[in-house]
Tab-separated table of C-alpha atoms (C1' of nucleotides) in Angstrom:
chain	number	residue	atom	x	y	z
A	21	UNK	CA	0.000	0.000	0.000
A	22	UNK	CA	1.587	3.417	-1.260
A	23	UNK	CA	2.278	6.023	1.201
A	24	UNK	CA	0.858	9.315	-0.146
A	25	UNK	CA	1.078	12.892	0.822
A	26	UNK	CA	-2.229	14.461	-0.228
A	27	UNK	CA	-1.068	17.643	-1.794
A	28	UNK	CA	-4.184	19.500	-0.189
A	29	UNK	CA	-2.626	18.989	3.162
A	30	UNK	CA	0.653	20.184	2.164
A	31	UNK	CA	1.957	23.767	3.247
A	32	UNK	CA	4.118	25.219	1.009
A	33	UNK	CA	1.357	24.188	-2.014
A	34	UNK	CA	-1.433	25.489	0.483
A	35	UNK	CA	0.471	28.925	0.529
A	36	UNK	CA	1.738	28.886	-3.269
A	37	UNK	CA	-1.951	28.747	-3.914
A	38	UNK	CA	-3.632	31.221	-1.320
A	39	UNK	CA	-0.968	33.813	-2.289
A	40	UNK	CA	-1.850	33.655	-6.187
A	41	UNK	CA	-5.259	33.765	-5.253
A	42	UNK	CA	-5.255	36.899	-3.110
A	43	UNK	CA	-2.333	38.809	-4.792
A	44	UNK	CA	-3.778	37.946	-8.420
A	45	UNK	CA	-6.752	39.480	-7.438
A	46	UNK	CA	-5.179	42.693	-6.407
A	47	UNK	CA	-3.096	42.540	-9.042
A	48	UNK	CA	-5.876	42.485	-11.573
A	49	UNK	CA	-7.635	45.606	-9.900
A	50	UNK	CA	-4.394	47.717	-10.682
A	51	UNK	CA	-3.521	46.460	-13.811
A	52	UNK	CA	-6.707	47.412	-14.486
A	53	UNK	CA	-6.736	50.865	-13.293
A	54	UNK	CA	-3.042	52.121	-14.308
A	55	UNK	CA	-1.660	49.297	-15.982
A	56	UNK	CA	0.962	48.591	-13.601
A	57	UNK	CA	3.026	45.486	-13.182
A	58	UNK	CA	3.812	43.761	-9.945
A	59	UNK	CA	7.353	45.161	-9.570
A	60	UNK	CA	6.105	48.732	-10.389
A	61	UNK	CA	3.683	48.408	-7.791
A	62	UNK	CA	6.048	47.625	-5.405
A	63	UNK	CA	8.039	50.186	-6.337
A	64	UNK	CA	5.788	52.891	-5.763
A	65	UNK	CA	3.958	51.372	-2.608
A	66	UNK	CA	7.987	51.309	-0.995
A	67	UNK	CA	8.259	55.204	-2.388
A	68	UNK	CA	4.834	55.762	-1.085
A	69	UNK	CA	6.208	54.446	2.215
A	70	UNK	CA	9.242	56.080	2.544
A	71	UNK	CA	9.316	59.273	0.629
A	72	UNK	CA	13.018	58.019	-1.016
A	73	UNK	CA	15.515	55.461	-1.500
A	74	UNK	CA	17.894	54.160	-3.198
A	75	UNK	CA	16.978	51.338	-5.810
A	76	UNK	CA	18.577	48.689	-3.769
A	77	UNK	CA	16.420	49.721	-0.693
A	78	UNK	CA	13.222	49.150	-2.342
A	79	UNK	CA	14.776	45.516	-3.440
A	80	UNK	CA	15.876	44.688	0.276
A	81	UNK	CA	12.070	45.949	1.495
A	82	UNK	CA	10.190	44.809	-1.118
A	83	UNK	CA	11.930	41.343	-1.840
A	84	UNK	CA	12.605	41.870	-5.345
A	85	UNK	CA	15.469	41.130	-7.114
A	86	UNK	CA	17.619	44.201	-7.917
A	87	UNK	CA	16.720	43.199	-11.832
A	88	UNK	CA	13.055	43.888	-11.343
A	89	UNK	CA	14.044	46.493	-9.353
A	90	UNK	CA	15.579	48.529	-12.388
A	91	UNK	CA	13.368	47.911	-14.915
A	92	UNK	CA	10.321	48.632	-12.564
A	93	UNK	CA	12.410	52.303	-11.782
A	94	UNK	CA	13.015	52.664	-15.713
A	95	UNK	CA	9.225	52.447	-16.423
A	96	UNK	CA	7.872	54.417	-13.521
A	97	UNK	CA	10.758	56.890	-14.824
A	98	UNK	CA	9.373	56.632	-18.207
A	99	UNK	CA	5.654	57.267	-17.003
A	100	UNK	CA	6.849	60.179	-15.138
A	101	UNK	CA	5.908	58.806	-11.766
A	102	UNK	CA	9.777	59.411	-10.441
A	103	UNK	CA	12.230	60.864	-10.569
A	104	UNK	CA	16.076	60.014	-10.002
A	105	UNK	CA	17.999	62.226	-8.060
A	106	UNK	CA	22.355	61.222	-7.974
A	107	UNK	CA	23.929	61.034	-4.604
A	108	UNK	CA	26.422	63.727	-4.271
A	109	UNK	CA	29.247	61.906	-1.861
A	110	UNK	CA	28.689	58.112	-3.630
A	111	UNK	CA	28.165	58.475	-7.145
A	112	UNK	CA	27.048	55.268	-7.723
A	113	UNK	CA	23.655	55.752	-5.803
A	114	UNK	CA	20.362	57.230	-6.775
A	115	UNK	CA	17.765	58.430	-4.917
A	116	UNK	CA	14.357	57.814	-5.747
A	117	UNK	CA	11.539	59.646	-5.181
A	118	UNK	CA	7.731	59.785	-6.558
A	119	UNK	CA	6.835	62.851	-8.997
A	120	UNK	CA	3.898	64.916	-7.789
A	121	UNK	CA	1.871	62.352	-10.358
A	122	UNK	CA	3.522	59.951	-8.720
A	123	UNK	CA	2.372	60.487	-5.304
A	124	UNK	CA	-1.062	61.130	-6.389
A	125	UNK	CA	-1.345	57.639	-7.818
A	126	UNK	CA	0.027	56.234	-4.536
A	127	UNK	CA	-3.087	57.875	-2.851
A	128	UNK	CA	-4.927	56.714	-5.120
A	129	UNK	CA	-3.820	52.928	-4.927
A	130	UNK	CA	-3.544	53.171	-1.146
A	131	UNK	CA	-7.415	53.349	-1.275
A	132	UNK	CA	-7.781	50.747	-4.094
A	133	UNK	CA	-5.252	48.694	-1.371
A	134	UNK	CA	-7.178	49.104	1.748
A	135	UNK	CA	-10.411	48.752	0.204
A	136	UNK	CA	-9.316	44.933	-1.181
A	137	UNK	CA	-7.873	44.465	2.252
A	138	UNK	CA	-10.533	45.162	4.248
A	139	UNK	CA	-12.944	43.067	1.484
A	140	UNK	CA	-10.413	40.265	2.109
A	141	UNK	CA	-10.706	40.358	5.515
A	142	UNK	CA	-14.640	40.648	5.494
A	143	UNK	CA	-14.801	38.184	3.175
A	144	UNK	CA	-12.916	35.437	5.372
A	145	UNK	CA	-14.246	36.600	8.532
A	146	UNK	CA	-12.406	38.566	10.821
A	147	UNK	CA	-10.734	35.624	13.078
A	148	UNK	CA	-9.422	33.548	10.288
A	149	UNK	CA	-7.733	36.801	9.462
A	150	UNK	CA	-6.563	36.962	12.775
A	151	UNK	CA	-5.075	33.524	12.849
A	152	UNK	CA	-3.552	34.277	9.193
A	153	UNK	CA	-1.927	37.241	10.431
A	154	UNK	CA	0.087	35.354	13.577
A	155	UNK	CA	0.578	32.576	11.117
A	156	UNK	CA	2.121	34.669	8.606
A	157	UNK	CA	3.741	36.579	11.457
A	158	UNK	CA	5.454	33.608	12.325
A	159	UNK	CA	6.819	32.781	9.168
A	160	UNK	CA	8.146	35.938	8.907
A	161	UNK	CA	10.339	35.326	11.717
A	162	UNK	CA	12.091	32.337	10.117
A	163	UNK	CA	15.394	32.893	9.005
A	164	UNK	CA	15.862	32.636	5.232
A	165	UNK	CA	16.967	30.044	3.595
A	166	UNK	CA	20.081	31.477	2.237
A	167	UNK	CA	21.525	35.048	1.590
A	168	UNK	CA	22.405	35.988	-1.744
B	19	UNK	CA	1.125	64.847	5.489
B	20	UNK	CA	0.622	61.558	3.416
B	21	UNK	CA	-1.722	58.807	3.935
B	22	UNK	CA	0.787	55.502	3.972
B	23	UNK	CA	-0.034	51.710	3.804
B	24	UNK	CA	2.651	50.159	4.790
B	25	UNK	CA	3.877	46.957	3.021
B	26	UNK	CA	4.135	45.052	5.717
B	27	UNK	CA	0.530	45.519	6.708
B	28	UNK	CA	-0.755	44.579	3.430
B	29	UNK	CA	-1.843	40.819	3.355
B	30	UNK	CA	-1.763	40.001	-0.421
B	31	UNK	CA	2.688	40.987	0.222
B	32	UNK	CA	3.196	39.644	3.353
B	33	UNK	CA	1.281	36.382	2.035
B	34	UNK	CA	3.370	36.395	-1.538
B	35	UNK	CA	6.536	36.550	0.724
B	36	UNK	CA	5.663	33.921	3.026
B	37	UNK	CA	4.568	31.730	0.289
B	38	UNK	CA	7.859	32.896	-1.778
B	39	UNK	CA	10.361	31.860	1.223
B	40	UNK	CA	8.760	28.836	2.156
B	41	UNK	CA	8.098	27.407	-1.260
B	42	UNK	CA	11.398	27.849	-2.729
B	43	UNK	CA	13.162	26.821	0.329
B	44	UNK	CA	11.030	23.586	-0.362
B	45	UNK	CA	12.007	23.985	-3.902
B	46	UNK	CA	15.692	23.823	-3.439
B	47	UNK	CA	15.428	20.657	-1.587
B	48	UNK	CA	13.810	18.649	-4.494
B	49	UNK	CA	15.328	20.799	-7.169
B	50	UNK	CA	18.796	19.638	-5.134
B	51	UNK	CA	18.175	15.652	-4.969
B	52	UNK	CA	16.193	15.166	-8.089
B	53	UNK	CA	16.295	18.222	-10.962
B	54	UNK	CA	12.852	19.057	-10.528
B	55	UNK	CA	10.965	21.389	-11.515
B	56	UNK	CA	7.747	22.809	-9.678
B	57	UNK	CA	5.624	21.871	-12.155
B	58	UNK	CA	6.985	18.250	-12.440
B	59	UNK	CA	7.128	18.194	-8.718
B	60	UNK	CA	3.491	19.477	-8.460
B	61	UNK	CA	2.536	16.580	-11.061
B	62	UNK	CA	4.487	14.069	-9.843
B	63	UNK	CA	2.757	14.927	-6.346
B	64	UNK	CA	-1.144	14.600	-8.258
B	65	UNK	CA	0.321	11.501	-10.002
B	66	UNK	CA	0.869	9.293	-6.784
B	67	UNK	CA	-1.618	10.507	-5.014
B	68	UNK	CA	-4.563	9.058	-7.162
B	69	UNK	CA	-2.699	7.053	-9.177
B	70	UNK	CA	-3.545	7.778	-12.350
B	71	UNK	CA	-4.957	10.823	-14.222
B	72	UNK	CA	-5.227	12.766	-16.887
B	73	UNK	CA	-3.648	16.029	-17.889
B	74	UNK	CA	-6.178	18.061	-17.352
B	75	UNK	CA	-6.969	16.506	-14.202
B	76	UNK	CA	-3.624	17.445	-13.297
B	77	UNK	CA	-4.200	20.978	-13.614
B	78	UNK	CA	-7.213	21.255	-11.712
B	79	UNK	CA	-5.961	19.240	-8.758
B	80	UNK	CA	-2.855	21.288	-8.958
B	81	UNK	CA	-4.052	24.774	-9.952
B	82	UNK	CA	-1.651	24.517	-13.024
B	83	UNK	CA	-1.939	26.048	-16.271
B	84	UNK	CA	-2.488	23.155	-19.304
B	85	UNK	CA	0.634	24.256	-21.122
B	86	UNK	CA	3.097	23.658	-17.878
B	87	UNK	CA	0.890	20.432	-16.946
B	88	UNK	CA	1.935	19.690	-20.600
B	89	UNK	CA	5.249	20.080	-20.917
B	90	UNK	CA	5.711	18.709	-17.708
B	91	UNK	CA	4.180	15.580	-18.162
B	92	UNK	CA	6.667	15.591	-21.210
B	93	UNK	CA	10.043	16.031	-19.683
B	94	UNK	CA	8.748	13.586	-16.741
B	95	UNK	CA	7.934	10.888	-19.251
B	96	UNK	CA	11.238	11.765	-20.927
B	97	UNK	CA	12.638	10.546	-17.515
B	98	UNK	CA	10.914	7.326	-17.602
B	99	UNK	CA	8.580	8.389	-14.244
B	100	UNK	CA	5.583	8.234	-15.746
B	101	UNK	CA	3.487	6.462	-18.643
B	102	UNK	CA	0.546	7.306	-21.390
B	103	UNK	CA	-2.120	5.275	-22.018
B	104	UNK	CA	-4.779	6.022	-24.238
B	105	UNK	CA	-8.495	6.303	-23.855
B	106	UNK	CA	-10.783	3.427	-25.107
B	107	UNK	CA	-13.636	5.295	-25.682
B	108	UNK	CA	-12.589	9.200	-25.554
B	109	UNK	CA	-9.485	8.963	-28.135
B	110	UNK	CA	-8.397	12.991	-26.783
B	111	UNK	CA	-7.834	11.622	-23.242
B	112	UNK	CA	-4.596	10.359	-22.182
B	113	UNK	CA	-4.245	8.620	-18.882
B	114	UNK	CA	-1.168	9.048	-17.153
B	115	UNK	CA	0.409	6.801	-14.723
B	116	UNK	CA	3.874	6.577	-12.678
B	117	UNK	CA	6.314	4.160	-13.695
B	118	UNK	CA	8.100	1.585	-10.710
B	119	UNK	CA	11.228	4.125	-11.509
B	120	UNK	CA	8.378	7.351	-11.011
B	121	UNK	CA	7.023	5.471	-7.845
B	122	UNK	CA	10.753	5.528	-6.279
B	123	UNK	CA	10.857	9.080	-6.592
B	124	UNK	CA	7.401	9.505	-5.473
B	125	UNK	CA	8.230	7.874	-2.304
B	126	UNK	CA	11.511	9.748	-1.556
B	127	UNK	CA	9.434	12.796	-2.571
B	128	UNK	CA	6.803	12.299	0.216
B	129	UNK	CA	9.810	11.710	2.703
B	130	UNK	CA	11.285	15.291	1.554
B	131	UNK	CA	8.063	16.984	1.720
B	132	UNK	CA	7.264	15.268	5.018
B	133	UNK	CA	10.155	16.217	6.727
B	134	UNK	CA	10.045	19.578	5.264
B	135	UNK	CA	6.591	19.909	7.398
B	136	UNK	CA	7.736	18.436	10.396
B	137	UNK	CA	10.541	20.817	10.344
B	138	UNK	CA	8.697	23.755	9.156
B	139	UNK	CA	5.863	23.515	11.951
B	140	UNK	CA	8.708	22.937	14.591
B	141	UNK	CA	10.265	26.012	13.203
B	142	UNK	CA	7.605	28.294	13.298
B	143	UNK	CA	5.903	26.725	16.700
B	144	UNK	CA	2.987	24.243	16.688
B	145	UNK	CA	0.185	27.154	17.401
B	146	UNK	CA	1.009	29.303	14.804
B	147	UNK	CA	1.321	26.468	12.267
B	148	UNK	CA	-2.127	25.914	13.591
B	149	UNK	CA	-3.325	29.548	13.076
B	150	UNK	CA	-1.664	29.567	9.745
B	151	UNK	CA	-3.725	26.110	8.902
B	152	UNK	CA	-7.284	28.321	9.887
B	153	UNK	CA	-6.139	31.094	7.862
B	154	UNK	CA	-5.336	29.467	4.736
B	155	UNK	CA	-8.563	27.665	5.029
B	156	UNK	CA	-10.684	30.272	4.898
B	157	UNK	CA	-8.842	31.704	2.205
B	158	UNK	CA	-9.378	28.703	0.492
B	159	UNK	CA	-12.825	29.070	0.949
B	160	UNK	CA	-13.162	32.144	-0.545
B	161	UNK	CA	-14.804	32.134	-4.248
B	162	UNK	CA	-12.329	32.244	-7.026
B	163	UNK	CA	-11.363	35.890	-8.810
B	164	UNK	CA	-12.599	34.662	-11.949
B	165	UNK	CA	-12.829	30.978	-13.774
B	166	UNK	CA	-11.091	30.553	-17.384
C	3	DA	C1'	-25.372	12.486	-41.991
C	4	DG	C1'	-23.570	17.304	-41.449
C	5	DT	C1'	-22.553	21.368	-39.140
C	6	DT	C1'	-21.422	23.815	-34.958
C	7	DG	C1'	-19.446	24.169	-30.753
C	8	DA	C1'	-16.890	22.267	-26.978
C	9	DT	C1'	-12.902	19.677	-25.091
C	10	DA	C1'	-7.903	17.411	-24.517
C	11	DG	C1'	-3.625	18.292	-25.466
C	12	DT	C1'	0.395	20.518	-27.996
C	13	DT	C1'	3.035	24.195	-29.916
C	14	DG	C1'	4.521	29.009	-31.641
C	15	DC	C1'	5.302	33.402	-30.118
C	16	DA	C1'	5.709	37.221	-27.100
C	17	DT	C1'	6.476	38.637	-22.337
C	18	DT	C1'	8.478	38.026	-17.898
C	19	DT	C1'	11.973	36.511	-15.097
C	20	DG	C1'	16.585	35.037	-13.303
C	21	DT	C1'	21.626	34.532	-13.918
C	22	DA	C1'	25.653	36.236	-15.008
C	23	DA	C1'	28.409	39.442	-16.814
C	24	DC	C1'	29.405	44.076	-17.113
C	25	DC	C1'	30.584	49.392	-16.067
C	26	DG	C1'	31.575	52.832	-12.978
C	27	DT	C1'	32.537	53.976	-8.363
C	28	DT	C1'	33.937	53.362	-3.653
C	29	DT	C1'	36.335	50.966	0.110
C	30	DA	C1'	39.990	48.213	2.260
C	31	DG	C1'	44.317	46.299	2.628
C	32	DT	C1'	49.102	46.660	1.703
D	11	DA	C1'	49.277	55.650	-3.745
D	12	DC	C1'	47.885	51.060	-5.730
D	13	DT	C1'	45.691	46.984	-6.222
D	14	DA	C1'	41.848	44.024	-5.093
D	15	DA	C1'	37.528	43.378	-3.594
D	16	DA	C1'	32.895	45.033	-2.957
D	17	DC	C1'	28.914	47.570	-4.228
D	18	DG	C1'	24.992	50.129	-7.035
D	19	DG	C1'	22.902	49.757	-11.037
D	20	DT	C1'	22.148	48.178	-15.955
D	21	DT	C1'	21.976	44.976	-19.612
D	22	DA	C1'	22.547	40.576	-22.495
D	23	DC	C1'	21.190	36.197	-22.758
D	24	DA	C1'	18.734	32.059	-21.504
D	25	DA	C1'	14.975	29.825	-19.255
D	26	DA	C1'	10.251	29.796	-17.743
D	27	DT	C1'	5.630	31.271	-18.381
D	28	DG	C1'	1.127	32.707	-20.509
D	29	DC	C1'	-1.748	33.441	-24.346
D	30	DA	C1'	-3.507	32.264	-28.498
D	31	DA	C1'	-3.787	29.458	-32.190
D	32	DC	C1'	-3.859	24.863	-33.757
D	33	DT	C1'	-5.029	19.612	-34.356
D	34	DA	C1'	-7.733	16.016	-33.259
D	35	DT	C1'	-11.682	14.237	-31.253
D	36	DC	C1'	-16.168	14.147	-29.359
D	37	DA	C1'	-21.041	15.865	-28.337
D	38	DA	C1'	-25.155	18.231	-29.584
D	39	DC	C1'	-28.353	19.891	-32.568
D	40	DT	C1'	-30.641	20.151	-36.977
DNA sequence: AGTTGATAGTTGCATTTGTAACCGTTTAGT
DNA sequence: ACTAAACGGTTACAAATGCAACTATCAACT
């Protein structure tokens, strides 16, 4: 008799497939309304955040790779959304920061971000989202696998 | 002044980065012992679970697109883990099976993802595992953003 | 029977992504 | 000062992915 693992009951599928659910939904509700990518997003919600950093600081909060980083900074750049500003003691930094358009679609997407959030949370009842949260929290705290 | 949401707060992130961290920490490991890709992992998984199925079934069990159940199915039969067998009746179906050299693996594969579990819920503590198990439920729960 | 529409599965093509290499700049060690 | 290593950022190339189109088959309806 074969010993299965029933991939229903397995975590790291169980939160593959919850986080495409949830995030794919978001993401389709601003790709719809400014035709932004993932990265971009990011990008802006870190600038939104934080008023200004450096490229690599939005990778190291935002868990992207500095790749997506660069490209999401070039199109944002492109859209007018931000602006680069060079470091004046370590030219090889550049400090971003969000363009007056910029900031008003941050506002803008901070609502559109809220709203899903607090639909999410409606939606599976306020103490499941409770026990997500510490569960989450907890994973959080876990070392990562490996630096690079 | 501005009117922030912080990443951190924002469930559909913190649930992408979770899900990022512990899946391809999980990855790694099978990636590591066997060369295997998520989506031949994921149908590998399906495979010995019901022991038999067909593509599409696949997919649906394993929330996978047809084109990476597909080409999955391909390199894995390229292996020698798994078989086709053809449909009496319904000549488009193709049902798929694991071969005594695709069983091996399976069974390794269960050990791997088992002790990934153990190890994981250890990690993160036994109550917020449980938490994290109520929360993904529910999410699960929820009504999907759109069928295609 | 014949046409239309659906379904299973594959493949071509464009887009996204990751890896590695690269340039310019700064830091550290000698 | 000088070399080597490290770092910020970009880009080239390869791999993975998604979408759409395609083939083949089946089901339904006339």
């Amino acid at each position: 008799m074969p010993d299965i693992l029933p991939l229903e009951a397995f975590l790291p599928y169980r939160l593959v497939r919850a986080s495409n659910a949830v995030s794919q939904r978001f993401a389709a509700a601003y790709k719809m309304r400014f035709g932004l990518t993932r990265p971009e997003w990011r990008s802006i919600a870190i600038l939104g955040e934080v008023g200004e950093a450096t490229a690599t600081e939005i990778g190291r909060r935002s868990t992207m790779h500095k790749t997506k980083v660069s490209r999401a900074v070039a199109a944002l750049e492109g859209r007018g959304w931000l602006t680069r500003r060079a470091d004046s003691d370590d030219r090889r930094l550049e400090h971003l920061e969000l363009t007056t358009k910029g900031r008003q679609a941050y506002r803008e997407l901070v609502q559109l971000a809220r709203s899903f959030q607090e639909d999410l949370v409606r939606e599976m009842g306020a103490d499941a989202a409770a026990a997500l949260d510490q569960g989450l929290s907890a994973v959080e705290r876990m070392p990562p696998a490996r630096r690079r």
